[in-house]
Amino acid sequence: MAVDFLGRGKGKKYAWISASLHVAGAIVGGGITGALVGTLGRSLPTEWRIVVALGLALGALWLAIRPHPARLGIPRQVPRRWHGRPSPAIVLLMWGIMLGTGVLTLIPYSSLLGVIALQFVSGAVMGACLGAVFGLARELLALAPVIRSNRQDAPAARMNQLTVFRIVAQRANVVAACLSLAVLCVLYLPWQGLSGLRLPTL
């Protein structure tokens, strides 16, 4: 919600720059995380990689359909030591990077595990692309308060929107988790064959 206060006393140009830095940070954070996950996945044997990815996707779906969805990640948004930093724009950039990674703050929806599952089997380049798209999608709404002409009621309006769309987001989370599992099944199971897939032994 901090982006709702951008530009007050400094002009709309400053608000645009700060909000854009926030979104850019989310893209960078998502891309870095995706590249790391993709690299880790490629370092494992194919059988392990597929099993881990399917396990993550199944976990995402199971957590999504639970009556009380689990809250994953670290329960914070901005570290306390960042309070009082001289440049709000830099703080917003760093905050965007944290949110873009998807794992350094609170994870409200389990579909992130589905994204990680796809990154795990995609390699560094495609994993980075998926992560960048995730970061962009997560923080693109940060630009909405800057576009609004009436900034005084923006924070309250944004909170009302979050309440209204909460059920929609929960349903979308289930759909996204199903899609990630479906993509993995389409890409791997028909080609590997359930009988021909050599599962790793412990």
PDB file of C-alpha atoms in Angstrom:
ATOM      1  CA  MET A   1       0.000   0.000   0.000  1.00  0.00           C
ATOM      2  CA  ALA A   2       3.004   2.279   0.269  1.00  0.00           C
ATOM      3  CA  VAL A   3       2.779   3.170  -3.405  1.00  0.00           C
ATOM      4  CA  ASP A   4      -0.578   4.832  -2.718  1.00  0.00           C
ATOM      5  CA  PHE A   5       1.298   7.683  -1.013  1.00  0.00           C
ATOM      6  CA  LEU A   6       3.894   8.196  -3.714  1.00  0.00           C
ATOM      7  CA  GLY A   7       4.154  11.639  -5.199  1.00  0.00           C
ATOM      8  CA  ARG A   8       2.476  13.538  -2.414  1.00  0.00           C
ATOM      9  CA  GLY A   9       4.474  16.733  -2.154  1.00  0.00           C
ATOM     10  CA  LYS A  10       6.939  15.667  -4.853  1.00  0.00           C
ATOM     11  CA  GLY A  11       4.792  15.524  -7.962  1.00  0.00           C
ATOM     12  CA  LYS A  12       3.347  12.787 -10.121  1.00  0.00           C
ATOM     13  CA  LYS A  13       6.599  12.325 -12.048  1.00  0.00           C
ATOM     14  CA  TYR A  14       8.306  11.172  -8.852  1.00  0.00           C
ATOM     15  CA  ALA A  15       5.382   8.826  -8.198  1.00  0.00           C
ATOM     16  CA  TRP A  16       5.724   7.268 -11.651  1.00  0.00           C
ATOM     17  CA  ILE A  17       9.474   6.794 -11.240  1.00  0.00           C
ATOM     18  CA  SER A  18       9.129   5.221  -7.791  1.00  0.00           C
ATOM     19  CA  ALA A  19       6.266   2.919  -8.770  1.00  0.00           C
ATOM     20  CA  SER A  20       8.100   1.881 -11.929  1.00  0.00           C
ATOM     21  CA  LEU A  21      11.201   1.089  -9.870  1.00  0.00           C
ATOM     22  CA  HIS A  22       9.021  -1.059  -7.607  1.00  0.00           C
ATOM     23  CA  VAL A  23       7.632  -3.047 -10.544  1.00  0.00           C
ATOM     24  CA  ALA A  24      11.072  -3.302 -12.156  1.00  0.00           C
ATOM     25  CA  GLY A  25      12.450  -4.653  -8.892  1.00  0.00           C
ATOM     26  CA  ALA A  26       9.732  -7.305  -8.838  1.00  0.00           C
ATOM     27  CA  ILE A  27      10.638  -8.352 -12.381  1.00  0.00           C
ATOM     28  CA  VAL A  28      14.320  -8.580 -11.498  1.00  0.00           C
ATOM     29  CA  GLY A  29      13.631 -10.484  -8.276  1.00  0.00           C
ATOM     30  CA  GLY A  30      11.363 -12.946 -10.052  1.00  0.00           C
ATOM     31  CA  GLY A  31      13.855 -13.426 -12.866  1.00  0.00           C
ATOM     32  CA  ILE A  32      16.755 -14.120 -10.509  1.00  0.00           C
ATOM     33  CA  THR A  33      14.750 -16.619  -8.485  1.00  0.00           C
ATOM     34  CA  GLY A  34      13.493 -18.356 -11.624  1.00  0.00           C
ATOM     35  CA  ALA A  35      17.008 -18.652 -13.015  1.00  0.00           C
ATOM     36  CA  LEU A  36      18.280 -20.144  -9.752  1.00  0.00           C
ATOM     37  CA  VAL A  37      15.410 -22.630  -9.548  1.00  0.00           C
ATOM     38  CA  GLY A  38      15.854 -23.614 -13.196  1.00  0.00           C
ATOM     39  CA  THR A  39      19.590 -24.090 -12.723  1.00  0.00           C
ATOM     40  CA  LEU A  40      18.999 -26.235  -9.640  1.00  0.00           C
ATOM     41  CA  GLY A  41      16.498 -28.360 -11.511  1.00  0.00           C
ATOM     42  CA  ARG A  42      18.826 -28.900 -14.463  1.00  0.00           C
ATOM     43  CA  SER A  43      21.555 -30.070 -12.095  1.00  0.00           C
ATOM     44  CA  LEU A  44      19.442 -33.067 -11.074  1.00  0.00           C
ATOM     45  CA  PRO A  45      18.797 -36.249 -13.067  1.00  0.00           C
ATOM     46  CA  THR A  46      15.720 -36.099 -15.284  1.00  0.00           C
ATOM     47  CA  GLU A  47      13.771 -38.577 -13.147  1.00  0.00           C
ATOM     48  CA  TRP A  48      14.378 -36.587  -9.969  1.00  0.00           C
ATOM     49  CA  ARG A  49      13.538 -33.339 -11.729  1.00  0.00           C
ATOM     50  CA  ILE A  50      10.177 -34.600 -12.961  1.00  0.00           C
ATOM     51  CA  VAL A  51       9.225 -36.162  -9.631  1.00  0.00           C
ATOM     52  CA  VAL A  52      10.109 -33.025  -7.660  1.00  0.00           C
ATOM     53  CA  ALA A  53       8.196 -30.810 -10.097  1.00  0.00           C
ATOM     54  CA  LEU A  54       5.106 -33.020  -9.991  1.00  0.00           C
ATOM     55  CA  GLY A  55       5.317 -33.110  -6.198  1.00  0.00           C
ATOM     56  CA  LEU A  56       5.412 -29.310  -6.031  1.00  0.00           C
ATOM     57  CA  ALA A  57       2.474 -29.004  -8.410  1.00  0.00           C
ATOM     58  CA  LEU A  58       0.428 -31.538  -6.476  1.00  0.00           C
ATOM     59  CA  GLY A  59       1.296 -29.741  -3.253  1.00  0.00           C
ATOM     60  CA  ALA A  60       0.152 -26.453  -4.755  1.00  0.00           C
ATOM     61  CA  LEU A  61      -3.193 -27.963  -5.723  1.00  0.00           C
ATOM     62  CA  TRP A  62      -3.688 -29.667  -2.362  1.00  0.00           C
ATOM     63  CA  LEU A  63      -2.970 -26.458  -0.462  1.00  0.00           C
ATOM     64  CA  ALA A  64      -5.277 -24.515  -2.783  1.00  0.00           C
ATOM     65  CA  ILE A  65      -8.330 -26.735  -2.224  1.00  0.00           C
ATOM     66  CA  ARG A  66      -7.963 -26.989   1.546  1.00  0.00           C
ATOM     67  CA  PRO A  67     -10.790 -25.332   3.527  1.00  0.00           C
ATOM     68  CA  HIS A  68      -8.205 -23.135   5.245  1.00  0.00           C
ATOM     69  CA  PRO A  69      -5.346 -22.454   2.806  1.00  0.00           C
ATOM     70  CA  ALA A  70      -1.914 -22.598   4.370  1.00  0.00           C
ATOM     71  CA  ARG A  71       0.084 -19.393   4.726  1.00  0.00           C
ATOM     72  CA  LEU A  72       3.556 -19.990   3.382  1.00  0.00           C
ATOM     73  CA  GLY A  73       6.722 -17.944   3.301  1.00  0.00           C
ATOM     74  CA  ILE A  74       7.987 -15.317   5.720  1.00  0.00           C
ATOM     75  CA  PRO A  75       5.198 -13.298   7.442  1.00  0.00           C
ATOM     76  CA  ARG A  76       6.529  -9.850   6.586  1.00  0.00           C
ATOM     77  CA  GLN A  77       6.488  -7.273   3.816  1.00  0.00           C
ATOM     78  CA  VAL A  78       9.345  -4.858   4.572  1.00  0.00           C
ATOM     79  CA  PRO A  79      12.143  -5.592   7.077  1.00  0.00           C
ATOM     80  CA  ARG A  80      12.006  -3.287  10.118  1.00  0.00           C
ATOM     81  CA  ARG A  81      15.588  -2.132   9.591  1.00  0.00           C
ATOM     82  CA  TRP A  82      14.495  -0.436   6.355  1.00  0.00           C
ATOM     83  CA  HIS A  83      12.319   2.007   8.273  1.00  0.00           C
ATOM     84  CA  GLY A  84      13.550   5.570   8.022  1.00  0.00           C
ATOM     85  CA  ARG A  85      15.794   5.034   5.011  1.00  0.00           C
ATOM     86  CA  PRO A  86      16.442   8.370   3.260  1.00  0.00           C
ATOM     87  CA  SER A  87      15.169   7.349  -0.182  1.00  0.00           C
ATOM     88  CA  PRO A  88      11.646   5.869  -0.391  1.00  0.00           C
ATOM     89  CA  ALA A  89      12.276   5.059  -4.055  1.00  0.00           C
ATOM     90  CA  ILE A  90      15.218   2.788  -3.186  1.00  0.00           C
ATOM     91  CA  VAL A  91      13.173   1.108  -0.468  1.00  0.00           C
ATOM     92  CA  LEU A  92      10.378   0.497  -2.987  1.00  0.00           C
ATOM     93  CA  LEU A  93      12.892  -0.972  -5.435  1.00  0.00           C
ATOM     94  CA  MET A  94      14.264  -3.344  -2.795  1.00  0.00           C
ATOM     95  CA  TRP A  95      10.741  -4.181  -1.670  1.00  0.00           C
ATOM     96  CA  GLY A  96       9.809  -4.977  -5.269  1.00  0.00           C
ATOM     97  CA  ILE A  97      12.763  -7.351  -5.550  1.00  0.00           C
ATOM     98  CA  MET A  98      11.669  -9.124  -2.362  1.00  0.00           C
ATOM     99  CA  LEU A  99       8.079  -9.483  -3.542  1.00  0.00           C
ATOM    100  CA  GLY A 100       9.177 -10.557  -7.006  1.00  0.00           C
ATOM    101  CA  THR A 101      11.148 -13.490  -5.661  1.00  0.00           C
ATOM    102  CA  GLY A 102       7.918 -14.845  -4.233  1.00  0.00           C
ATOM    103  CA  VAL A 103       9.688 -16.577  -1.344  1.00  0.00           C
ATOM    104  CA  LEU A 104      11.170 -13.777   0.802  1.00  0.00           C
ATOM    105  CA  THR A 105       7.800 -12.455   2.005  1.00  0.00           C
ATOM    106  CA  LEU A 106       4.393 -13.862   2.825  1.00  0.00           C
ATOM    107  CA  ILE A 107       3.099 -16.260   0.147  1.00  0.00           C
ATOM    108  CA  PRO A 108      -0.687 -15.786   0.145  1.00  0.00           C
ATOM    109  CA  TYR A 109      -1.414 -18.291  -2.624  1.00  0.00           C
ATOM    110  CA  SER A 110      -0.028 -21.773  -3.161  1.00  0.00           C
ATOM    111  CA  SER A 111       0.020 -21.432  -6.953  1.00  0.00           C
ATOM    112  CA  LEU A 112       3.544 -20.049  -6.520  1.00  0.00           C
ATOM    113  CA  LEU A 113       4.596 -23.655  -5.907  1.00  0.00           C
ATOM    114  CA  GLY A 114       3.190 -24.470  -9.333  1.00  0.00           C
ATOM    115  CA  VAL A 115       5.275 -21.695 -10.855  1.00  0.00           C
ATOM    116  CA  ILE A 116       8.362 -23.033  -9.095  1.00  0.00           C
ATOM    117  CA  ALA A 117       7.538 -26.525 -10.397  1.00  0.00           C
ATOM    118  CA  LEU A 118       7.505 -25.242 -13.977  1.00  0.00           C
ATOM    119  CA  GLN A 119      10.735 -23.319 -13.399  1.00  0.00           C
ATOM    120  CA  PHE A 120      12.335 -26.450 -11.987  1.00  0.00           C
ATOM    121  CA  VAL A 121      12.014 -28.299 -15.296  1.00  0.00           C
ATOM    122  CA  SER A 122      12.533 -25.311 -17.597  1.00  0.00           C
ATOM    123  CA  GLY A 123      16.194 -24.450 -17.142  1.00  0.00           C
ATOM    124  CA  ALA A 124      17.762 -21.128 -16.230  1.00  0.00           C
ATOM    125  CA  VAL A 125      16.591 -19.029 -19.198  1.00  0.00           C
ATOM    126  CA  MET A 126      12.949 -20.130 -19.283  1.00  0.00           C
ATOM    127  CA  GLY A 127      12.873 -20.201 -15.494  1.00  0.00           C
ATOM    128  CA  ALA A 128      14.023 -16.578 -15.436  1.00  0.00           C
ATOM    129  CA  CYS A 129      11.313 -15.647 -17.957  1.00  0.00           C
ATOM    130  CA  LEU A 130       8.616 -17.358 -15.887  1.00  0.00           C
ATOM    131  CA  GLY A 131       9.899 -15.661 -12.762  1.00  0.00           C
ATOM    132  CA  ALA A 132       9.931 -12.254 -14.436  1.00  0.00           C
ATOM    133  CA  VAL A 133       6.336 -12.732 -15.577  1.00  0.00           C
ATOM    134  CA  PHE A 134       5.364 -13.754 -12.045  1.00  0.00           C
ATOM    135  CA  GLY A 135       7.053 -10.674 -10.568  1.00  0.00           C
ATOM    136  CA  LEU A 136       5.396  -8.413 -13.117  1.00  0.00           C
ATOM    137  CA  ALA A 137       1.962  -9.931 -12.531  1.00  0.00           C
ATOM    138  CA  ARG A 138       2.305  -9.714  -8.745  1.00  0.00           C
ATOM    139  CA  GLU A 139       3.269  -6.040  -8.621  1.00  0.00           C
ATOM    140  CA  LEU A 140       1.762  -4.533 -11.766  1.00  0.00           C
ATOM    141  CA  LEU A 141      -1.164  -3.232  -9.721  1.00  0.00           C
ATOM    142  CA  ALA A 142       1.320  -1.002  -7.925  1.00  0.00           C
ATOM    143  CA  LEU A 143       0.956   1.377 -10.862  1.00  0.00           C
ATOM    144  CA  ALA A 144      -2.811   1.702 -10.355  1.00  0.00           C
ATOM    145  CA  PRO A 145      -2.636   4.343  -7.578  1.00  0.00           C
ATOM    146  CA  VAL A 146      -0.342   6.465  -9.738  1.00  0.00           C
ATOM    147  CA  ILE A 147      -2.810   6.406 -12.614  1.00  0.00           C
ATOM    148  CA  ARG A 148      -5.707   7.439 -10.383  1.00  0.00           C
ATOM    149  CA  SER A 149      -6.387  11.153 -10.453  1.00  0.00           C
ATOM    150  CA  ASN A 150      -7.879  11.277  -6.931  1.00  0.00           C
ATOM    151  CA  ARG A 151      -5.089  10.127  -4.653  1.00  0.00           C
ATOM    152  CA  GLN A 152      -6.606  11.007  -1.285  1.00  0.00           C
ATOM    153  CA  ASP A 153      -8.911   8.004  -1.086  1.00  0.00           C
ATOM    154  CA  ALA A 154      -6.635   5.608  -2.970  1.00  0.00           C
ATOM    155  CA  PRO A 155      -5.495   3.475   0.038  1.00  0.00           C
ATOM    156  CA  ALA A 156      -9.055   2.890   1.302  1.00  0.00           C
ATOM    157  CA  ALA A 157     -10.273   2.153  -2.203  1.00  0.00           C
ATOM    158  CA  ARG A 158      -7.465  -0.329  -2.741  1.00  0.00           C
ATOM    159  CA  MET A 159      -8.289  -2.134   0.513  1.00  0.00           C
ATOM    160  CA  ASN A 160     -11.938  -2.385  -0.531  1.00  0.00           C
ATOM    161  CA  GLN A 161     -10.889  -3.876  -3.841  1.00  0.00           C
ATOM    162  CA  LEU A 162      -8.728  -6.451  -2.082  1.00  0.00           C
ATOM    163  CA  THR A 163     -11.704  -7.496   0.037  1.00  0.00           C
ATOM    164  CA  VAL A 164     -14.041  -7.723  -2.938  1.00  0.00           C
ATOM    165  CA  PHE A 165     -11.672  -9.816  -5.033  1.00  0.00           C
ATOM    166  CA  ARG A 166     -10.517 -12.140  -2.276  1.00  0.00           C
ATOM    167  CA  ILE A 167     -12.828 -15.008  -3.287  1.00  0.00           C
ATOM    168  CA  VAL A 168     -11.977 -14.476  -6.948  1.00  0.00           C
ATOM    169  CA  ALA A 169      -8.271 -14.688  -6.116  1.00  0.00           C
ATOM    170  CA  GLN A 170      -8.772 -17.904  -4.166  1.00  0.00           C
ATOM    171  CA  ARG A 171     -10.577 -19.503  -7.104  1.00  0.00           C
ATOM    172  CA  ALA A 172      -7.926 -18.254  -9.495  1.00  0.00           C
ATOM    173  CA  ASN A 173      -5.331 -19.850  -7.236  1.00  0.00           C
ATOM    174  CA  VAL A 174      -7.011 -23.235  -7.672  1.00  0.00           C
ATOM    175  CA  VAL A 175      -7.154 -22.758 -11.439  1.00  0.00           C
ATOM    176  CA  ALA A 176      -3.489 -21.748 -11.610  1.00  0.00           C
ATOM    177  CA  ALA A 177      -2.447 -24.751  -9.517  1.00  0.00           C
ATOM    178  CA  CYS A 178      -4.450 -27.052 -11.806  1.00  0.00           C
ATOM    179  CA  LEU A 179      -2.880 -25.485 -14.885  1.00  0.00           C
ATOM    180  CA  SER A 180       0.668 -25.976 -13.625  1.00  0.00           C
ATOM    181  CA  LEU A 181      -0.032 -29.635 -12.886  1.00  0.00           C
ATOM    182  CA  ALA A 182      -1.736 -30.082 -16.256  1.00  0.00           C
ATOM    183  CA  VAL A 183       1.187 -28.521 -18.125  1.00  0.00           C
ATOM    184  CA  LEU A 184       3.660 -30.822 -16.406  1.00  0.00           C
ATOM    185  CA  CYS A 185       1.539 -33.874 -17.178  1.00  0.00           C
ATOM    186  CA  VAL A 186       1.138 -32.906 -20.836  1.00  0.00           C
ATOM    187  CA  LEU A 187       4.847 -32.172 -21.277  1.00  0.00           C
ATOM    188  CA  TYR A 188       6.231 -35.226 -19.539  1.00  0.00           C
ATOM    189  CA  LEU A 189       3.903 -38.102 -18.765  1.00  0.00           C
ATOM    190  CA  PRO A 190       2.791 -38.917 -22.338  1.00  0.00           C
ATOM    191  CA  TRP A 191       6.394 -38.864 -23.563  1.00  0.00           C
ATOM    192  CA  GLN A 192       8.043 -40.624 -20.671  1.00  0.00           C
ATOM    193  CA  GLY A 193       5.255 -43.109 -20.168  1.00  0.00           C
ATOM    194  CA  LEU A 194       4.195 -44.041 -16.683  1.00  0.00           C
ATOM    195  CA  SER A 195       5.604 -47.520 -17.091  1.00  0.00           C
ATOM    196  CA  GLY A 196       8.862 -46.297 -18.623  1.00  0.00           C
ATOM    197  CA  LEU A 197       9.531 -43.526 -16.136  1.00  0.00           C
ATOM    198  CA  ARG A 198      12.281 -44.634 -13.792  1.00  0.00           C
ATOM    199  CA  LEU A 199      11.485 -43.169 -10.417  1.00  0.00           C
ATOM    200  CA  PRO A 200      14.427 -42.367  -8.157  1.00  0.00           C
ATOM    201  CA  THR A 201      15.159 -44.762  -5.344  1.00  0.00           C
ATOM    202  CA  LEU A 202      16.116 -43.571  -1.899  1.00  0.00           C
TER     203      LEU A 202
END
